[in-house]
Amino acid sequence: MSLYTIKGILILDSEGKRIASRYYTKDWPTSKEQLAFEKTLFSKTFRANTEVILIENLVAVYRSSADVCIYVMSSFDENELLLWNTLSCLYDTFSLLLNQIDKRTLLENLDYVILCIDELVDDGIILESEAAVIAQRVAMKGSDSELALTDQSLASALQQARDQFTRSFLKG
């Protein structure tokens, strides 16, 4: 058992074309080999009734939504439940951030998609398993700049109240 559990994460559209991907091993060193693997993977999983598949000595778990398929891949001896949990976390994070998971939404928010993948897995190591935590990091909620904006809004509101009080005091 190793910390380096994930070999790759793929998001393909309904035609098997890549929307986003991260490969964490040198099993597919060139883009040509990656595209060939993606084509094979998609052809084996397209309209299948399973959620787990063994392909080329890999275990791949996947989930379809609207017109996209999201895959998480690892070596054949890895625990499928761990992979499924990783996939579910990614899916739930997308749901929290984007409200719907389809090709158009993912492409329009590709920066969020890549950030979500990077917050979930780094170099094949699963970093986080809570979708809400990842969504918060990606959306940068709770950051210092947001606090500063809140403080500015409060200061602005106090200043407006002072100005209004002064005007009403001078009139009356």
PDB file of C-alpha atoms in Angstrom:
ATOM      1  CA  MET A   1       0.000   0.000   0.000  1.00  0.00           C
ATOM      2  CA  SER A   2       1.305   3.415  -0.951  1.00  0.00           C
ATOM      3  CA  LEU A   3       0.279   7.014  -0.531  1.00  0.00           C
ATOM      4  CA  TYR A   4       0.476   7.375  -4.321  1.00  0.00           C
ATOM      5  CA  THR A   5      -2.894   5.766  -4.970  1.00  0.00           C
ATOM      6  CA  ILE A   6      -4.345   7.741  -7.871  1.00  0.00           C
ATOM      7  CA  LYS A   7      -2.899   7.283 -11.360  1.00  0.00           C
ATOM      8  CA  GLY A   8      -5.203   9.711 -13.081  1.00  0.00           C
ATOM      9  CA  ILE A   9      -8.425  11.691 -13.105  1.00  0.00           C
ATOM     10  CA  LEU A  10     -10.324  12.212 -16.355  1.00  0.00           C
ATOM     11  CA  ILE A  11     -13.390  14.107 -17.384  1.00  0.00           C
ATOM     12  CA  LEU A  12     -14.695  13.148 -20.819  1.00  0.00           C
ATOM     13  CA  ASP A  13     -17.713  14.375 -22.734  1.00  0.00           C
ATOM     14  CA  SER A  14     -20.447  12.193 -24.237  1.00  0.00           C
ATOM     15  CA  GLU A  15     -18.313  11.590 -27.338  1.00  0.00           C
ATOM     16  CA  GLY A  16     -15.225  10.526 -25.375  1.00  0.00           C
ATOM     17  CA  LYS A  17     -13.383  13.794 -25.915  1.00  0.00           C
ATOM     18  CA  ARG A  18     -11.309  15.207 -23.070  1.00  0.00           C
ATOM     19  CA  ILE A  19     -12.653  18.103 -21.025  1.00  0.00           C
ATOM     20  CA  ALA A  20     -10.000  17.909 -18.303  1.00  0.00           C
ATOM     21  CA  SER A  21      -7.398  15.409 -17.162  1.00  0.00           C
ATOM     22  CA  ARG A  22      -4.581  14.872 -14.707  1.00  0.00           C
ATOM     23  CA  TYR A  23      -2.177  11.978 -15.050  1.00  0.00           C
ATOM     24  CA  TYR A  24       0.063  11.296 -12.067  1.00  0.00           C
ATOM     25  CA  THR A  25       2.247   8.534 -13.511  1.00  0.00           C
ATOM     26  CA  LYS A  26       4.384   8.036 -16.591  1.00  0.00           C
ATOM     27  CA  ASP A  27       2.199   5.145 -17.830  1.00  0.00           C
ATOM     28  CA  TRP A  28       1.092   7.373 -20.714  1.00  0.00           C
ATOM     29  CA  PRO A  29       4.056   9.676 -21.418  1.00  0.00           C
ATOM     30  CA  THR A  30       2.727  11.309 -24.589  1.00  0.00           C
ATOM     31  CA  SER A  31      -0.513  13.012 -25.482  1.00  0.00           C
ATOM     32  CA  LYS A  32      -1.047  10.487 -28.244  1.00  0.00           C
ATOM     33  CA  GLU A  33      -0.898   7.588 -25.763  1.00  0.00           C
ATOM     34  CA  GLN A  34      -3.177   9.438 -23.348  1.00  0.00           C
ATOM     35  CA  LEU A  35      -5.778  10.055 -26.052  1.00  0.00           C
ATOM     36  CA  ALA A  36      -5.626   6.410 -27.169  1.00  0.00           C
ATOM     37  CA  PHE A  37      -6.133   5.260 -23.580  1.00  0.00           C
ATOM     38  CA  GLU A  38      -9.033   7.688 -23.111  1.00  0.00           C
ATOM     39  CA  LYS A  39     -10.671   6.394 -26.293  1.00  0.00           C
ATOM     40  CA  THR A  40     -10.321   2.795 -25.094  1.00  0.00           C
ATOM     41  CA  LEU A  41     -11.591   3.635 -21.626  1.00  0.00           C
ATOM     42  CA  PHE A  42     -14.596   5.512 -22.964  1.00  0.00           C
ATOM     43  CA  SER A  43     -15.504   2.754 -25.430  1.00  0.00           C
ATOM     44  CA  LYS A  44     -15.472   0.172 -22.589  1.00  0.00           C
ATOM     45  CA  THR A  45     -17.563   2.311 -20.232  1.00  0.00           C
ATOM     46  CA  PHE A  46     -19.973   4.008 -22.640  1.00  0.00           C
ATOM     47  CA  ARG A  47     -23.494   2.838 -21.741  1.00  0.00           C
ATOM     48  CA  ALA A  48     -22.193   0.215 -19.325  1.00  0.00           C
ATOM     49  CA  ASN A  49     -24.210  -0.629 -16.237  1.00  0.00           C
ATOM     50  CA  THR A  50     -21.211  -0.799 -13.934  1.00  0.00           C
ATOM     51  CA  GLU A  51     -19.359   1.851 -11.962  1.00  0.00           C
ATOM     52  CA  VAL A  52     -16.038  -0.002 -11.730  1.00  0.00           C
ATOM     53  CA  ILE A  53     -13.993  -1.417 -14.582  1.00  0.00           C
ATOM     54  CA  LEU A  54     -10.671  -3.220 -14.876  1.00  0.00           C
ATOM     55  CA  ILE A  55      -8.741  -2.059 -17.937  1.00  0.00           C
ATOM     56  CA  GLU A  56      -5.041  -2.404 -18.820  1.00  0.00           C
ATOM     57  CA  ASN A  57      -4.124  -3.489 -15.254  1.00  0.00           C
ATOM     58  CA  LEU A  58      -5.962  -0.473 -13.845  1.00  0.00           C
ATOM     59  CA  VAL A  59      -9.101  -0.065 -11.819  1.00  0.00           C
ATOM     60  CA  ALA A  60     -11.248   2.797 -12.978  1.00  0.00           C
ATOM     61  CA  VAL A  61     -14.328   4.037 -11.174  1.00  0.00           C
ATOM     62  CA  TYR A  62     -16.562   6.423 -13.021  1.00  0.00           C
ATOM     63  CA  ARG A  63     -19.744   8.381 -12.771  1.00  0.00           C
ATOM     64  CA  SER A  64     -21.847   9.884 -15.530  1.00  0.00           C
ATOM     65  CA  SER A  65     -23.832  13.068 -15.328  1.00  0.00           C
ATOM     66  CA  ALA A  66     -25.742  14.654 -18.185  1.00  0.00           C
ATOM     67  CA  ASP A  67     -23.189  14.653 -21.013  1.00  0.00           C
ATOM     68  CA  VAL A  68     -19.946  14.027 -19.078  1.00  0.00           C
ATOM     69  CA  CYS A  69     -18.174  11.072 -17.508  1.00  0.00           C
ATOM     70  CA  ILE A  70     -15.769  11.515 -14.587  1.00  0.00           C
ATOM     71  CA  TYR A  71     -13.116   8.818 -14.018  1.00  0.00           C
ATOM     72  CA  VAL A  72     -10.676   8.117 -11.201  1.00  0.00           C
ATOM     73  CA  MET A  73      -8.012   5.493 -11.987  1.00  0.00           C
ATOM     74  CA  SER A  74      -5.534   3.533  -9.922  1.00  0.00           C
ATOM     75  CA  SER A  75      -3.546   0.316  -9.996  1.00  0.00           C
ATOM     76  CA  PHE A  76      -5.550  -2.925 -10.147  1.00  0.00           C
ATOM     77  CA  ASP A  77      -4.806  -3.843  -6.521  1.00  0.00           C
ATOM     78  CA  GLU A  78      -6.142  -0.586  -5.051  1.00  0.00           C
ATOM     79  CA  ASN A  79      -9.268  -0.452  -2.918  1.00  0.00           C
ATOM     80  CA  GLU A  80     -12.289   0.439  -5.063  1.00  0.00           C
ATOM     81  CA  LEU A  81     -14.067   2.060  -2.104  1.00  0.00           C
ATOM     82  CA  LEU A  82     -11.204   4.515  -1.692  1.00  0.00           C
ATOM     83  CA  LEU A  83     -11.411   5.366  -5.378  1.00  0.00           C
ATOM     84  CA  TRP A  84     -15.202   5.687  -5.217  1.00  0.00           C
ATOM     85  CA  ASN A  85     -14.913   8.011  -2.219  1.00  0.00           C
ATOM     86  CA  THR A  86     -12.435  10.166  -4.165  1.00  0.00           C
ATOM     87  CA  LEU A  87     -14.743  10.248  -7.174  1.00  0.00           C
ATOM     88  CA  SER A  88     -17.773  11.095  -5.022  1.00  0.00           C
ATOM     89  CA  CYS A  89     -15.851  13.892  -3.336  1.00  0.00           C
ATOM     90  CA  LEU A  90     -14.937  15.404  -6.718  1.00  0.00           C
ATOM     91  CA  TYR A  91     -18.507  15.047  -7.996  1.00  0.00           C
ATOM     92  CA  ASP A  92     -19.972  16.591  -4.836  1.00  0.00           C
ATOM     93  CA  THR A  93     -17.474  19.461  -4.998  1.00  0.00           C
ATOM     94  CA  PHE A  94     -18.550  20.215  -8.565  1.00  0.00           C
ATOM     95  CA  SER A  95     -22.182  20.087  -7.442  1.00  0.00           C
ATOM     96  CA  LEU A  96     -21.525  22.558  -4.632  1.00  0.00           C
ATOM     97  CA  LEU A  97     -19.591  25.012  -6.795  1.00  0.00           C
ATOM     98  CA  LEU A  98     -21.325  24.738 -10.151  1.00  0.00           C
ATOM     99  CA  ASN A  99     -24.881  23.604  -9.262  1.00  0.00           C
ATOM    100  CA  GLN A 100     -25.032  21.407 -12.365  1.00  0.00           C
ATOM    101  CA  ILE A 101     -22.508  19.115 -13.961  1.00  0.00           C
ATOM    102  CA  ASP A 102     -22.592  19.201 -17.735  1.00  0.00           C
ATOM    103  CA  LYS A 103     -20.070  19.839 -20.491  1.00  0.00           C
ATOM    104  CA  ARG A 104     -20.923  23.490 -20.994  1.00  0.00           C
ATOM    105  CA  THR A 105     -20.771  24.342 -17.283  1.00  0.00           C
ATOM    106  CA  LEU A 106     -17.497  22.481 -16.806  1.00  0.00           C
ATOM    107  CA  LEU A 107     -15.886  24.201 -19.792  1.00  0.00           C
ATOM    108  CA  GLU A 108     -17.113  27.635 -18.692  1.00  0.00           C
ATOM    109  CA  ASN A 109     -15.655  27.003 -15.220  1.00  0.00           C
ATOM    110  CA  LEU A 110     -12.550  25.066 -16.239  1.00  0.00           C
ATOM    111  CA  ASP A 111     -10.466  27.024 -13.733  1.00  0.00           C
ATOM    112  CA  TYR A 112     -12.649  25.723 -10.895  1.00  0.00           C
ATOM    113  CA  VAL A 113     -12.544  22.206 -12.340  1.00  0.00           C
ATOM    114  CA  ILE A 114      -8.729  22.136 -12.420  1.00  0.00           C
ATOM    115  CA  LEU A 115      -8.472  23.712  -8.966  1.00  0.00           C
ATOM    116  CA  CYS A 116     -10.889  21.121  -7.550  1.00  0.00           C
ATOM    117  CA  ILE A 117      -8.816  18.279  -8.979  1.00  0.00           C
ATOM    118  CA  ASP A 118      -5.613  19.854  -7.651  1.00  0.00           C
ATOM    119  CA  GLU A 119      -7.102  20.359  -4.178  1.00  0.00           C
ATOM    120  CA  LEU A 120      -8.324  16.761  -4.117  1.00  0.00           C
ATOM    121  CA  VAL A 121      -5.220  14.960  -5.404  1.00  0.00           C
ATOM    122  CA  ASP A 122      -1.591  16.049  -5.651  1.00  0.00           C
ATOM    123  CA  ASP A 123       0.921  13.846  -7.463  1.00  0.00           C
ATOM    124  CA  GLY A 124      -1.331  10.820  -6.918  1.00  0.00           C
ATOM    125  CA  ILE A 125      -1.794  11.420  -3.186  1.00  0.00           C
ATOM    126  CA  ILE A 126      -5.335  12.034  -1.960  1.00  0.00           C
ATOM    127  CA  LEU A 127      -5.232  15.260   0.038  1.00  0.00           C
ATOM    128  CA  GLU A 128      -8.844  15.803   1.054  1.00  0.00           C
ATOM    129  CA  SER A 129     -12.067  13.818   1.216  1.00  0.00           C
ATOM    130  CA  GLU A 130     -14.579  16.503   2.204  1.00  0.00           C
ATOM    131  CA  ALA A 131     -16.329  18.197  -0.703  1.00  0.00           C
ATOM    132  CA  ALA A 132     -17.326  21.244   1.354  1.00  0.00           C
ATOM    133  CA  VAL A 133     -13.708  21.892   2.379  1.00  0.00           C
ATOM    134  CA  ILE A 134     -12.492  21.686  -1.217  1.00  0.00           C
ATOM    135  CA  ALA A 135     -15.329  23.913  -2.457  1.00  0.00           C
ATOM    136  CA  GLN A 136     -14.503  26.470   0.227  1.00  0.00           C
ATOM    137  CA  ARG A 137     -10.815  26.498  -0.755  1.00  0.00           C
ATOM    138  CA  VAL A 138     -11.539  26.748  -4.458  1.00  0.00           C
ATOM    139  CA  ALA A 139     -14.106  29.519  -4.004  1.00  0.00           C
ATOM    140  CA  MET A 140     -11.659  31.185  -1.545  1.00  0.00           C
ATOM    141  CA  LYS A 141     -14.348  31.705   1.051  1.00  0.00           C
ATOM    142  CA  GLY A 142     -13.053  32.754   4.408  1.00  0.00           C
ATOM    143  CA  SER A 143      -9.904  34.284   2.964  1.00  0.00           C
ATOM    144  CA  ASP A 144      -8.273  37.410   4.351  1.00  0.00           C
ATOM    145  CA  SER A 145      -9.449  39.511   1.419  1.00  0.00           C
ATOM    146  CA  GLU A 146     -13.064  38.627   2.177  1.00  0.00           C
ATOM    147  CA  LEU A 147     -12.620  39.665   5.793  1.00  0.00           C
ATOM    148  CA  ALA A 148     -11.112  42.935   4.684  1.00  0.00           C
ATOM    149  CA  LEU A 149     -14.098  43.509   2.393  1.00  0.00           C
ATOM    150  CA  THR A 150     -16.479  42.827   5.288  1.00  0.00           C
ATOM    151  CA  ASP A 151     -14.554  45.230   7.494  1.00  0.00           C
ATOM    152  CA  GLN A 152     -14.672  47.848   4.744  1.00  0.00           C
ATOM    153  CA  SER A 153     -18.421  47.398   4.371  1.00  0.00           C
ATOM    154  CA  LEU A 154     -18.899  47.817   8.111  1.00  0.00           C
ATOM    155  CA  ALA A 155     -16.687  50.903   8.166  1.00  0.00           C
ATOM    156  CA  SER A 156     -18.553  52.297   5.169  1.00  0.00           C
ATOM    157  CA  ALA A 157     -21.923  51.697   6.847  1.00  0.00           C
ATOM    158  CA  LEU A 158     -20.716  53.413  10.046  1.00  0.00           C
ATOM    159  CA  GLN A 159     -19.452  56.387   8.057  1.00  0.00           C
ATOM    160  CA  GLN A 160     -22.789  56.730   6.236  1.00  0.00           C
ATOM    161  CA  ALA A 161     -24.651  56.541   9.565  1.00  0.00           C
ATOM    162  CA  ARG A 162     -22.371  59.266  11.002  1.00  0.00           C
ATOM    163  CA  ASP A 163     -22.921  61.473   7.952  1.00  0.00           C
ATOM    164  CA  GLN A 164     -26.689  61.016   8.100  1.00  0.00           C
ATOM    165  CA  PHE A 165     -26.737  61.685  11.848  1.00  0.00           C
ATOM    166  CA  THR A 166     -24.658  64.832  11.338  1.00  0.00           C
ATOM    167  CA  ARG A 167     -26.969  66.078   8.583  1.00  0.00           C
ATOM    168  CA  SER A 168     -30.093  65.449  10.619  1.00  0.00           C
ATOM    169  CA  PHE A 169     -28.492  67.072  13.687  1.00  0.00           C
ATOM    170  CA  LEU A 170     -27.521  70.210  11.723  1.00  0.00           C
ATOM    171  CA  LYS A 171     -31.020  70.513  10.199  1.00  0.00           C
ATOM    172  CA  GLY A 172     -32.831  70.131  13.488  1.00  0.00           C
TER     173      GLY A 172
END
